Every structure is written in structure tokens, then in C-alpha cells.
Amino acid sequence: MFWRFGFNSNSSAITTLLEKKDVKLEEVLADPDIIHELKSNNTKLITYLSKRESLLDLVSLFFSLEGDRHKLPLIACEILASEIPQITDAIVIDHRDVLQAFWNFLNVPYSPEPTYAFQSSYFLKIITVFITKRTNDMLCFVKSSPYHLDKILSHLQDASIMELLLSLVRLEELPEAKGIVQWLYEHELLINLVHRLDPHLDSEEHQIAQQCLSEIVKISQTSLVDSPSIRVNPLITQLTSKDMIETMMRYMLDRQAPGYTSTIMHCVSLLIDMIRHNNSDLDQQTPQNEPDFFVSLSDLLQVITAHIEPLNQILLDRDRKTVGLDRLKICELYAELLHCSNMSSLQSEHIGDDFKSACHQHQVISIMIVKQAKLTDRIVDTQEENDRVCAEPKGTRLGHMGYLTCIADEIIRLFEGYPESVLGAIKDTIDLDRWYAYCDHQLKETKARDSIPLGQHAQTPHDEKLEDDVVIYDASWPNIQPFEPVSVKKDLDPFSVTEDETIYKKEEITAIPTSNA
């Protein structure tokens, strides 16, 4: 192809083809240089592809996409996602019926088949181009009908469609897209997602809802100073409201429902994300002069405080022989509450006696878990039991020791963060000397061992003997020589070479003779 070196004629083959009367789109797409000509701003080609009839044909080809079996649908998708301004404007501005025809992909029922996933990935890619290039026009289109959101929500099982929804939320960061979160709030996005946590639904619905809600929390992360976020917004405010938290707690405590365990796990994961992303760490200072810097967690704390007793009953259920992931999740929630660390900031906001009472109750809960449950003593006892089991022949580590290490870390953070209020209340009840000895020895050794990268081979005396005794090659064999080290990135990476170079070179594989020392 001489055009690549600047020797092309004034008229390319595709330009000549377009000069014919009644040329068909299939003929144009069959040209092997069509994408290059498009990227080179071939005026005739762009004009032809920007026609309404051509765009409708391209959309029709998108709907016939079946993996990589057919070439023309793939080329059609690449053209739609090519970021050519004329084509984008023709679809988004000039011919809204073409955009609506493409958007009607969301009318296709969700399917777990690979073909659907392949189509949805291209749908996301193309729609993202449209939104990026024509943000205002695309948002006007999306908000033109409430059914557009309903269609997106009906396809959340697919990762690409979920990413499309989250992309709409992230647009709130852009000045020209302000108001999209308010629109999503008014059309009850949060209510739809929270209701998917109902324990009478299957676990897939729970996972979808929790993943989507957790991502919205992260997008709204208001306690991380240097991270991009949309700050306090109607979605995160509604999610942390008393009604939403009470709904989640009601779902979590419906122990007769078939999906009860799954609901607990996903609801608690969501609650933990809400605390972590809207609450500053112990060593992080948050600006106090910005009223929208973090979300108030007063309602969340009040509701959890009111339901501590039924949550404890789940933990104390003696009819269950195993701990279970649901009870471990509740313990993780308690650990997160123990270092819910901007209590002092929240208490100074003068937001009413009820919330101050909840803050005080939070301190009481923290002390109760450590003091009355003798949590530190039980951790040390379990560590000693684990050491005894491991010391026996063929002894193995107890299965829950990893969780115990995490809980111990949380208790250390609690003690360091509130040395007066917490330690002062429990110092006469628990054996602090025994706890500190555990932290200085067993816990430190466990964390040091767990930090060692996996896969490293410790050299043994047997290995050293092999190095001394085994002869890898003999100098009397003239054609057998050690190979040069292979660079994986250089020799095996197909993207590290140019188009005209081969990946493997014969002379690089042949042994290079070296002089015998």
C-alpha cells in the first residue's frame, strides 16, 4: 500500500467507488482501507456516511453483530464510534430518529449469551462517544423520557449497561451536565436500587443493587480531599436518610425470607462503604468551613443503634454450628462503627439532642463490645489455641485467624483514636498487659509473615549441594552452550515490535558459544 509512504494517487480507491451512482453501503464497508480513509478525513466518505440512510444502515448492522463472525457489523460499529464530528453531529443533532433507533437496543431483553455482552460493550463504547462529544444534546435526549432510565435499569445485569448508568452520575462533575443527578433522584433511581435488596429476591439482584449503590457512594466520596467527587448530592443524601436505612435494616432482619443471608451480606457491605467514604480517617483533617464536604451519618447511626439487639441475636444464635459470612459481615460492621472517627466534628454541629444521644450511644456500644464481650481476651485466647494446634504434627492454622487479625487492627485503631474515653472505661475490666503483649509479639509476627510475597523459594542446604555438584553443561560439548537470558517484554510481547519485524528471531534462539572459564 503505497499510500502509507506518501506515494498514493490523488484519488483513493474508496473515493473512486463513491463516485459511482447508487453505490451500496456494503461495497463501501468492504474496502479494506475504509477506517484509515475515515481517520484521514476523506470528505466524500464522511459526507456519504453522514447521510440518514447510511446511518440507519450502520445501526441495522450493529443489531446483527455476533462476536467477530461477520466483518461488516464490526466495521459499522467502529465507524459509529470513530469520533468523527460530522457523523456524531448527524446522529445526535440532525437525525434524532437514528439515535432513537440505536438507543432501542435497550428494548432487547437481557440475555446471558456472549452475543448480547458483545453488543452491549459496543453500545456503551458508542454512546460514550456521543456523550463525550455532545454532552448537552445527549443529556437532553436521555432526560426527554422517563422510560429511558427504566430501560437502563432493566439491563443492570450487564456490566456495560451498569457502567453507562454510573457514567451518567459522574457527569455531574461537568459544569454543562449539572442537574443529571437531580433528574435521576426525581425519577427514583435510589428507591429502585434499594428495593432490589429485598430478601425475597434472588442474590443476583442483591449483588447488582449493592455494586451500583456502592459505586454511587464512591462517586460521591466527600471525605477524601484530593479525590474527584460530586460531593453531597440528592442521591447520597437520600441513601443516608432514615427511611432508606430503616428499609435496609428491615430487609436484613427478615430471617424467614429465602434470601436473608445474601441481603445481610450486601446491605452491610453498603453500610460499611457509606461510613468509609463519608467519614474522615483518624489522621485526616477535613475542612470545617465547607458545609457540603461530608454527609451527616446521624440517621444511619440512630437506626443501627435502635437495631443493635436484633443484630446481636443473629450473632448469638447457638443453633448454627458455623459462624457464616452473614455474621462475619455484622462483626465487620461493628468494627467499622468502632472507628467512625468524625464524631467530635459531628457533635459540634448542634444538630439536636437526638443525634447527640445517638453519638453518646455510639460510644457506649464501642465500650460494650470490648468490655462486656471481653473481645481482647477472647482474641488472645484464640491466638493461643491456634499456636497450640499449629505446634501439633500436621497442625494447620485455624480458618478464621485472618479475620481475627483484621479485628485486632480495628481495636488498635480504636484505642489509639480514643485513648481517654475508651481506654479509661475499660482499663479496669480487661487485661491490657496481656493484650499489649499479644500486639507486640504474635500480632506483629503474623502481619510480618502475611506481608511476605507469595511464590518465593527459600533456599535449602539440598539446593546448595545441587549448585555445587550438578554440571549444567560440559565444555567438551562444543554445540551445547548456555542461553542468553530471555527478555519477556522484548521477545514475547507482540506489541513491542513494529509491523515489519518478526516477534521471534532465529538468531536470538540459537545458542551463543562462550569461552569456558
XYZ file of C-alpha atoms in Angstrom:
517
model
C 0.000 0.000 0.000
C 1.956 2.926 -1.324
C -0.349 5.487 0.307
C 1.317 4.677 3.600
C 4.603 6.086 2.279
C 3.129 9.100 0.542
C 3.021 7.611 -2.980
C -0.763 7.415 -3.268
C -2.577 8.885 -6.219
C -4.838 11.911 -5.924
C -7.926 9.702 -5.808
C -8.128 6.719 -3.488
C -9.992 3.567 -4.389
C -12.804 4.365 -1.989
C -13.208 7.871 -3.439
C -13.479 6.376 -6.901
C -16.068 3.933 -5.598
C -18.150 6.742 -4.104
C -18.288 8.496 -7.485
C -20.412 5.668 -8.812
C -24.163 6.088 -8.862
C -26.252 4.060 -6.423
C -23.236 2.712 -4.585
C -24.256 0.401 -1.751
C -23.034 0.732 1.810
C -21.841 -2.878 1.808
C -19.485 -2.100 -1.066
C -18.022 0.852 0.815
C -17.603 -1.100 4.048
C -15.893 -3.930 2.168
C -12.994 -1.660 1.205
C -10.012 -2.693 3.378
C -8.889 0.930 3.799
C -12.192 2.387 4.978
C -11.170 3.022 8.594
C -7.904 4.636 7.510
C -9.726 6.819 4.980
C -12.219 7.798 7.654
C -9.483 8.761 10.114
C -7.754 10.688 7.294
C -10.887 12.855 6.947
C -11.851 11.714 3.470
C -14.520 14.325 2.778
C -16.536 12.275 0.296
C -16.566 9.249 2.583
C -17.612 11.255 5.651
C -20.358 13.003 3.686
C -21.654 9.665 2.425
C -21.622 8.036 5.860
C -23.317 11.077 7.458
C -26.438 10.648 5.331
C -29.516 9.495 7.208
C -29.908 6.378 5.059
C -26.286 5.362 5.619
C -26.567 5.915 9.370
C -29.712 3.796 9.597
C -27.938 1.022 7.700
C -24.979 1.260 10.088
C -27.334 0.945 13.061
C -29.010 -2.063 11.434
C -25.612 -3.692 11.041
C -24.942 -3.058 14.736
C -28.017 -5.112 15.613
C -26.660 -8.003 13.532
C -23.403 -8.016 15.495
C -22.451 -11.547 16.557
C -18.979 -11.569 18.029
C -16.301 -11.462 15.354
C -18.104 -13.764 12.938
C -19.041 -11.062 10.472
C -16.745 -8.286 9.349
C -19.253 -5.650 8.199
C -21.069 -5.227 11.564
C -17.719 -4.740 13.290
C -16.708 -2.088 10.761
C -20.098 -0.398 11.206
C -19.555 -0.229 14.975
C -16.070 1.217 14.539
C -17.482 3.896 12.248
C -20.188 4.829 14.764
C -17.526 5.060 17.492
C -14.948 6.840 15.318
C -15.403 10.274 16.996
C -15.758 11.944 13.589
C -17.597 15.202 14.430
C -19.763 15.161 11.296
C -21.011 11.636 11.975
C -21.598 12.300 15.680
C -23.491 15.524 14.967
C -25.550 13.855 12.258
C -26.755 11.217 14.724
C -27.122 13.272 17.907
C -28.373 16.564 16.428
C -29.592 16.224 12.847
C -31.248 12.804 12.824
C -32.662 12.040 16.252
C -34.610 9.114 14.805
C -31.280 7.402 14.105
C -30.208 7.974 17.716
C -33.544 6.615 18.935
C -33.159 3.560 16.709
C -29.730 2.912 18.190
C -30.975 3.521 21.757
C -33.669 0.909 21.130
C -31.001 -1.692 21.794
C -32.224 -1.346 25.377
C -35.568 -2.750 24.210
C -33.833 -6.056 23.537
C -34.350 -8.350 26.546
C -31.241 -9.033 28.573
C -29.540 -12.316 27.768
C -26.581 -14.073 29.400
C -25.409 -15.157 25.959
C -21.966 -13.872 24.808
C -23.555 -12.208 21.773
C -25.551 -9.851 23.988
C -22.495 -8.961 26.080
C -20.526 -8.236 22.893
C -23.278 -5.968 21.573
C -23.700 -4.173 24.892
C -19.972 -3.438 25.096
C -20.103 -1.739 21.685
C -23.320 0.028 22.688
C -21.513 1.504 25.703
C -18.500 2.462 23.593
C -20.608 4.286 21.005
C -22.923 6.004 23.496
C -19.887 7.144 25.497
C -18.505 8.825 22.366
C -21.825 10.590 21.826
C -21.987 11.768 25.454
C -18.362 12.922 25.444
C -18.645 14.887 22.215
C -22.194 16.201 22.614
C -22.869 16.197 26.338
C -25.758 18.673 26.449
C -27.597 17.187 23.483
C -27.234 13.624 24.770
C -28.448 14.578 28.239
C -31.449 16.313 26.707
C -32.180 13.105 24.815
C -31.787 10.899 27.901
C -33.986 13.188 30.001
C -36.604 13.531 27.260
C -38.394 10.413 28.501
C -38.561 8.741 31.930
C -38.651 5.401 30.144
C -35.016 5.863 29.123
C -33.950 5.357 32.742
C -36.344 2.431 33.130
C -34.726 0.726 30.148
C -31.267 1.171 31.645
C -32.412 -0.222 34.995
C -33.894 -3.283 33.300
C -30.444 -4.210 31.948
C -28.286 -3.704 35.034
C -27.337 -7.390 34.986
C -24.961 -6.435 32.202
C -21.726 -4.742 33.292
C -21.673 -2.374 30.297
C -25.164 -1.027 30.963
C -24.366 -0.561 34.649
C -21.276 1.383 33.612
C -23.500 3.563 31.402
C -25.685 4.415 34.401
C -22.668 5.246 36.555
C -21.235 7.360 33.729
C -24.402 9.450 33.807
C -23.919 10.004 37.545
C -20.271 11.006 37.043
C -21.335 13.646 34.521
C -22.456 15.800 37.450
C -18.791 16.810 37.789
C -19.025 18.702 34.471
C -20.477 22.222 34.518
C -22.532 21.558 31.385
C -24.055 18.419 32.922
C -25.213 19.866 36.240
C -28.674 18.583 37.081
C -28.378 14.995 35.863
C -28.171 13.696 39.453
C -31.263 15.710 40.384
C -33.086 14.139 37.422
C -32.031 10.643 38.488
C -33.195 11.418 42.021
C -36.578 12.687 40.843
C -37.076 9.506 38.810
C -36.455 7.364 41.921
C -33.178 5.737 40.962
C -32.241 5.193 44.629
C -35.610 3.721 45.550
C -35.376 1.245 42.670
C -31.895 0.111 43.687
C -32.597 -0.172 47.418
C -35.738 -2.224 46.787
C -33.579 -4.727 44.897
C -32.049 -5.649 48.263
C -35.334 -7.280 49.283
C -34.535 -10.735 50.745
C -37.388 -12.232 48.711
C -35.415 -11.506 45.523
C -32.510 -13.620 44.341
C -28.878 -12.972 45.239
C -28.064 -11.657 41.751
C -30.421 -8.716 42.314
C -28.778 -8.058 45.688
C -25.324 -8.039 44.129
C -26.384 -5.687 41.322
C -28.012 -3.240 43.742
C -25.121 -3.249 46.208
C -22.492 -2.827 43.497
C -24.333 0.052 41.877
C -25.109 1.803 45.179
C -21.546 1.380 46.427
C -20.242 2.946 43.229
C -22.586 5.898 43.704
C -21.220 6.270 47.242
C -17.647 6.244 45.910
C -18.508 8.773 43.207
C -19.917 10.985 45.971
C -16.952 10.337 48.294
C -16.846 13.523 50.269
C -14.200 12.808 52.883
C -11.243 12.309 50.517
C -9.829 15.751 49.894
C -7.781 15.067 46.777
C -10.168 12.630 45.074
C -12.591 13.825 42.395
C -16.179 13.594 43.580
C -19.554 15.189 43.078
C -19.748 15.970 46.810
C -23.057 15.961 48.664
C -25.891 15.400 46.202
C -29.548 14.326 46.290
C -28.668 10.669 45.676
C -26.232 10.266 48.561
C -28.460 12.360 50.835
C -31.418 10.110 50.112
C -29.324 6.963 50.532
C -28.214 8.022 54.027
C -31.702 9.137 55.043
C -33.598 7.484 57.879
C -36.206 5.939 55.565
C -33.613 4.222 53.366
C -31.555 2.904 56.302
C -34.682 1.606 58.036
C -35.716 -0.137 54.820
C -32.335 -1.866 54.630
C -32.480 -2.854 58.305
C -35.960 -4.306 57.806
C -34.661 -6.384 54.902
C -31.644 -7.517 56.948
C -33.736 -8.713 59.884
C -36.317 -10.671 57.881
C -34.859 -14.031 58.914
C -37.687 -16.058 57.359
C -37.056 -14.771 53.834
C -35.244 -17.114 51.398
C -32.545 -14.570 50.531
C -31.957 -13.385 54.085
C -28.232 -14.249 54.239
C -27.462 -12.617 50.893
C -29.370 -9.481 51.903
C -27.389 -9.142 55.145
C -24.063 -9.506 53.354
C -24.838 -6.943 50.655
C -26.640 -4.451 52.911
C -23.812 -4.490 55.446
C -21.243 -4.056 52.662
C -23.173 -0.997 51.519
C -23.417 0.437 55.045
C -19.669 -0.014 55.508
C -18.978 1.816 52.239
C -21.247 4.650 53.334
C -19.278 5.039 56.569
C -15.837 4.734 54.990
C -16.414 7.161 52.141
C -18.303 9.788 54.102
C -16.259 9.793 57.259
C -12.720 11.057 57.697
C -9.968 8.778 58.979
C -8.353 9.351 62.354
C -5.321 11.045 60.844
C -7.107 13.077 58.192
C -8.295 16.629 58.647
C -11.415 17.674 56.760
C -12.227 21.306 56.017
C -14.762 22.534 58.539
C -15.673 25.619 56.505
C -17.257 23.631 53.687
C -20.837 22.671 54.563
C -21.085 20.052 51.802
C -17.784 18.342 52.497
C -19.176 15.246 54.181
C -22.572 13.646 54.583
C -24.118 13.535 58.026
C -24.383 9.953 59.250
C -26.742 10.790 62.106
C -29.705 8.874 60.682
C -27.533 5.860 59.916
C -26.182 5.743 63.473
C -29.602 6.242 65.018
C -31.158 3.397 63.039
C -28.288 0.973 63.665
C -28.334 1.854 67.366
C -32.045 1.091 67.526
C -31.451 -2.344 65.961
C -28.368 -3.441 67.904
C -30.338 -6.010 69.917
C -31.729 -7.987 66.925
C -28.315 -7.831 65.254
C -26.768 -9.265 68.406
C -29.338 -12.062 68.381
C -28.046 -13.087 64.965
C -24.522 -13.230 66.349
C -25.608 -15.209 69.425
C -27.641 -17.809 67.520
C -26.413 -21.064 69.095
C -28.384 -23.268 66.695
C -25.829 -22.559 63.982
C -22.667 -24.636 64.059
C -20.645 -22.350 61.768
C -20.035 -18.632 62.011
C -21.254 -17.879 58.492
C -20.480 -14.982 56.197
C -23.518 -13.034 57.369
C -22.330 -12.965 60.990
C -18.806 -12.110 59.920
C -20.237 -9.181 57.971
C -22.080 -7.944 61.053
C -18.817 -8.125 63.003
C -17.169 -6.114 60.237
C -19.909 -3.508 60.545
C -19.320 -3.291 64.297
C -15.592 -2.881 63.711
C -16.274 -0.063 61.264
C -18.535 1.658 63.761
C -15.792 1.449 66.376
C -13.630 3.897 64.464
C -16.364 6.038 62.989
C -13.947 8.843 63.587
C -15.512 12.224 62.956
C -17.833 12.000 65.938
C -16.237 15.042 67.547
C -16.851 17.090 64.405
C -20.436 15.953 64.155
C -21.153 16.592 67.817
C -20.104 20.203 67.406
C -22.678 20.883 64.719
C -25.566 21.472 67.177
C -27.994 19.368 65.221
C -30.241 18.360 68.083
C -30.361 16.313 71.247
C -31.495 13.165 69.435
C -28.351 12.984 67.370
C -26.139 13.804 70.352
C -27.826 10.934 72.133
C -27.002 8.684 69.183
C -23.380 9.811 69.302
C -23.239 9.011 73.001
C -24.855 5.654 72.331
C -22.178 5.014 69.711
C -19.504 5.438 72.379
C -21.449 3.128 74.694
C -21.666 0.452 72.002
C -17.927 0.633 71.374
C -17.170 0.156 75.060
C -19.739 -2.631 75.450
C -18.233 -4.690 72.638
C -14.762 -4.514 74.150
C -15.696 -4.515 77.838
C -18.662 -6.823 78.316
C -17.825 -9.229 75.480
C -14.165 -9.298 76.620
C -13.190 -9.155 72.979
C -9.485 -8.606 73.565
C -9.214 -11.567 75.954
C -11.052 -13.811 73.517
C -8.750 -12.800 70.670
C -5.682 -13.624 72.750
C -7.233 -16.942 73.857
C -7.933 -17.877 70.243
C -4.391 -16.948 69.239
C -3.006 -19.239 71.951
C -5.310 -22.044 70.804
C -4.137 -21.512 67.228
C -0.485 -21.670 68.324
C -1.165 -24.934 70.160
C -2.888 -26.518 67.138
C -0.143 -25.403 64.749
C 2.522 -26.904 67.032
C 0.978 -30.373 66.738
C 2.110 -32.788 63.981
C 0.440 -31.804 60.705
C -1.275 -28.975 62.529
C -2.927 -26.260 60.415
C -3.882 -22.703 61.183
C -7.461 -22.101 62.329
C -9.621 -20.906 59.474
C -10.794 -17.639 60.997
C -7.422 -16.280 62.134
C -7.266 -13.831 59.227
C -10.493 -12.201 60.390
C -9.142 -12.062 63.930
C -6.091 -10.161 62.693
C -8.330 -7.596 60.981
C -10.479 -7.195 64.104
C -7.354 -6.745 66.228
C -6.192 -3.973 63.890
C -9.537 -2.215 64.290
C -9.327 -2.429 68.084
C -5.828 -0.941 67.990
C -7.144 1.956 65.900
C -9.983 2.441 68.376
C -7.622 2.563 71.354
C -5.242 4.945 69.590
C -8.047 7.222 68.418
C -9.896 7.490 71.727
C -7.310 6.825 74.439
C -9.207 8.665 77.164
C -12.884 7.870 76.578
C -12.488 4.206 75.615
C -9.365 3.080 77.454
C -10.420 4.919 80.573
C -13.692 2.995 80.657
C -12.249 -0.486 80.100
C -8.794 -0.452 81.694
C -10.037 -1.971 84.956
C -12.070 -4.680 83.221
C -9.763 -6.281 80.657
C -6.176 -7.488 80.884
C -4.398 -4.721 78.959
C -0.926 -6.123 79.696
C -1.874 -9.400 78.061
C -3.378 -7.529 75.103
C -0.304 -5.363 74.586
C 1.931 -8.456 74.767
C -0.175 -10.052 72.029
C 0.073 -6.907 69.874
C 3.853 -6.689 70.325
C 4.569 -10.352 69.572
C 2.002 -12.680 67.945
C 0.143 -9.981 66.007
C 3.335 -8.331 64.800
C 4.771 -11.696 63.707
C 1.542 -12.634 61.920
C 1.430 -9.374 59.973
C 5.119 -9.659 59.065
C 4.573 -13.195 57.782
C 1.460 -12.225 55.828
C 3.322 -9.364 54.135
C 5.877 -11.698 52.510
C 5.154 -12.051 48.744
C 3.920 -15.484 47.737
C 5.937 -17.680 45.386
C 9.411 -17.015 46.765
C 11.528 -20.149 47.163
C 13.603 -20.367 50.307
C 16.992 -21.913 49.587
C 17.726 -25.163 51.449
C 21.034 -26.983 52.085
C 19.914 -29.525 49.485
C 19.661 -26.717 46.892
C 23.179 -25.515 47.765
C 24.541 -29.057 47.289
C 22.909 -29.245 43.876
C 24.573 -25.990 42.863
C 27.989 -27.488 43.755
C 27.530 -30.995 42.306
C 25.369 -30.708 39.192
C 27.103 -29.791 35.924
C 24.730 -27.877 33.704
C 26.870 -28.292 30.560
C 30.220 -29.760 29.611
C 32.853 -27.790 27.718
C 33.610 -30.927 25.673
C 30.218 -30.492 24.025
C 31.008 -27.733 21.538
C 27.429 -27.091 20.431
C 25.840 -27.016 23.871
C 26.204 -23.626 25.495
C 24.129 -21.693 27.990
C 21.444 -19.454 26.509
C 21.326 -15.740 26.971
C 18.544 -14.592 29.330
C 15.204 -14.057 27.609
C 13.531 -10.681 27.974
C 9.820 -11.421 28.204
C 8.750 -7.887 27.346
C 11.162 -7.624 24.421
C 10.841 -11.069 22.855
C 7.340 -12.233 23.744
C 5.256 -9.074 23.734
C 3.678 -8.773 20.263
C 3.058 -5.050 20.795
C 6.713 -4.226 21.440
C 7.785 -4.684 17.813
C 6.964 -2.790 14.655
C 4.711 -4.065 11.892
C 7.528 -5.260 9.659
C 9.513 -7.037 12.422
C 9.013 -10.637 13.484
C 8.294 -11.496 17.094
C 10.790 -14.300 17.302
C 14.196 -14.112 15.591
C 16.045 -17.295 14.762
C 19.408 -15.914 15.718
C 18.093 -14.974 19.182
C 17.130 -18.593 19.874
C 20.386 -20.172 18.705
C 22.878 -20.788 21.494
C 25.777 -18.341 21.594
C 29.126 -20.028 22.280
C 31.015 -18.589 25.203
C 34.504 -19.312 26.345
C 34.841 -21.825 29.133
C 36.146 -20.231 32.260
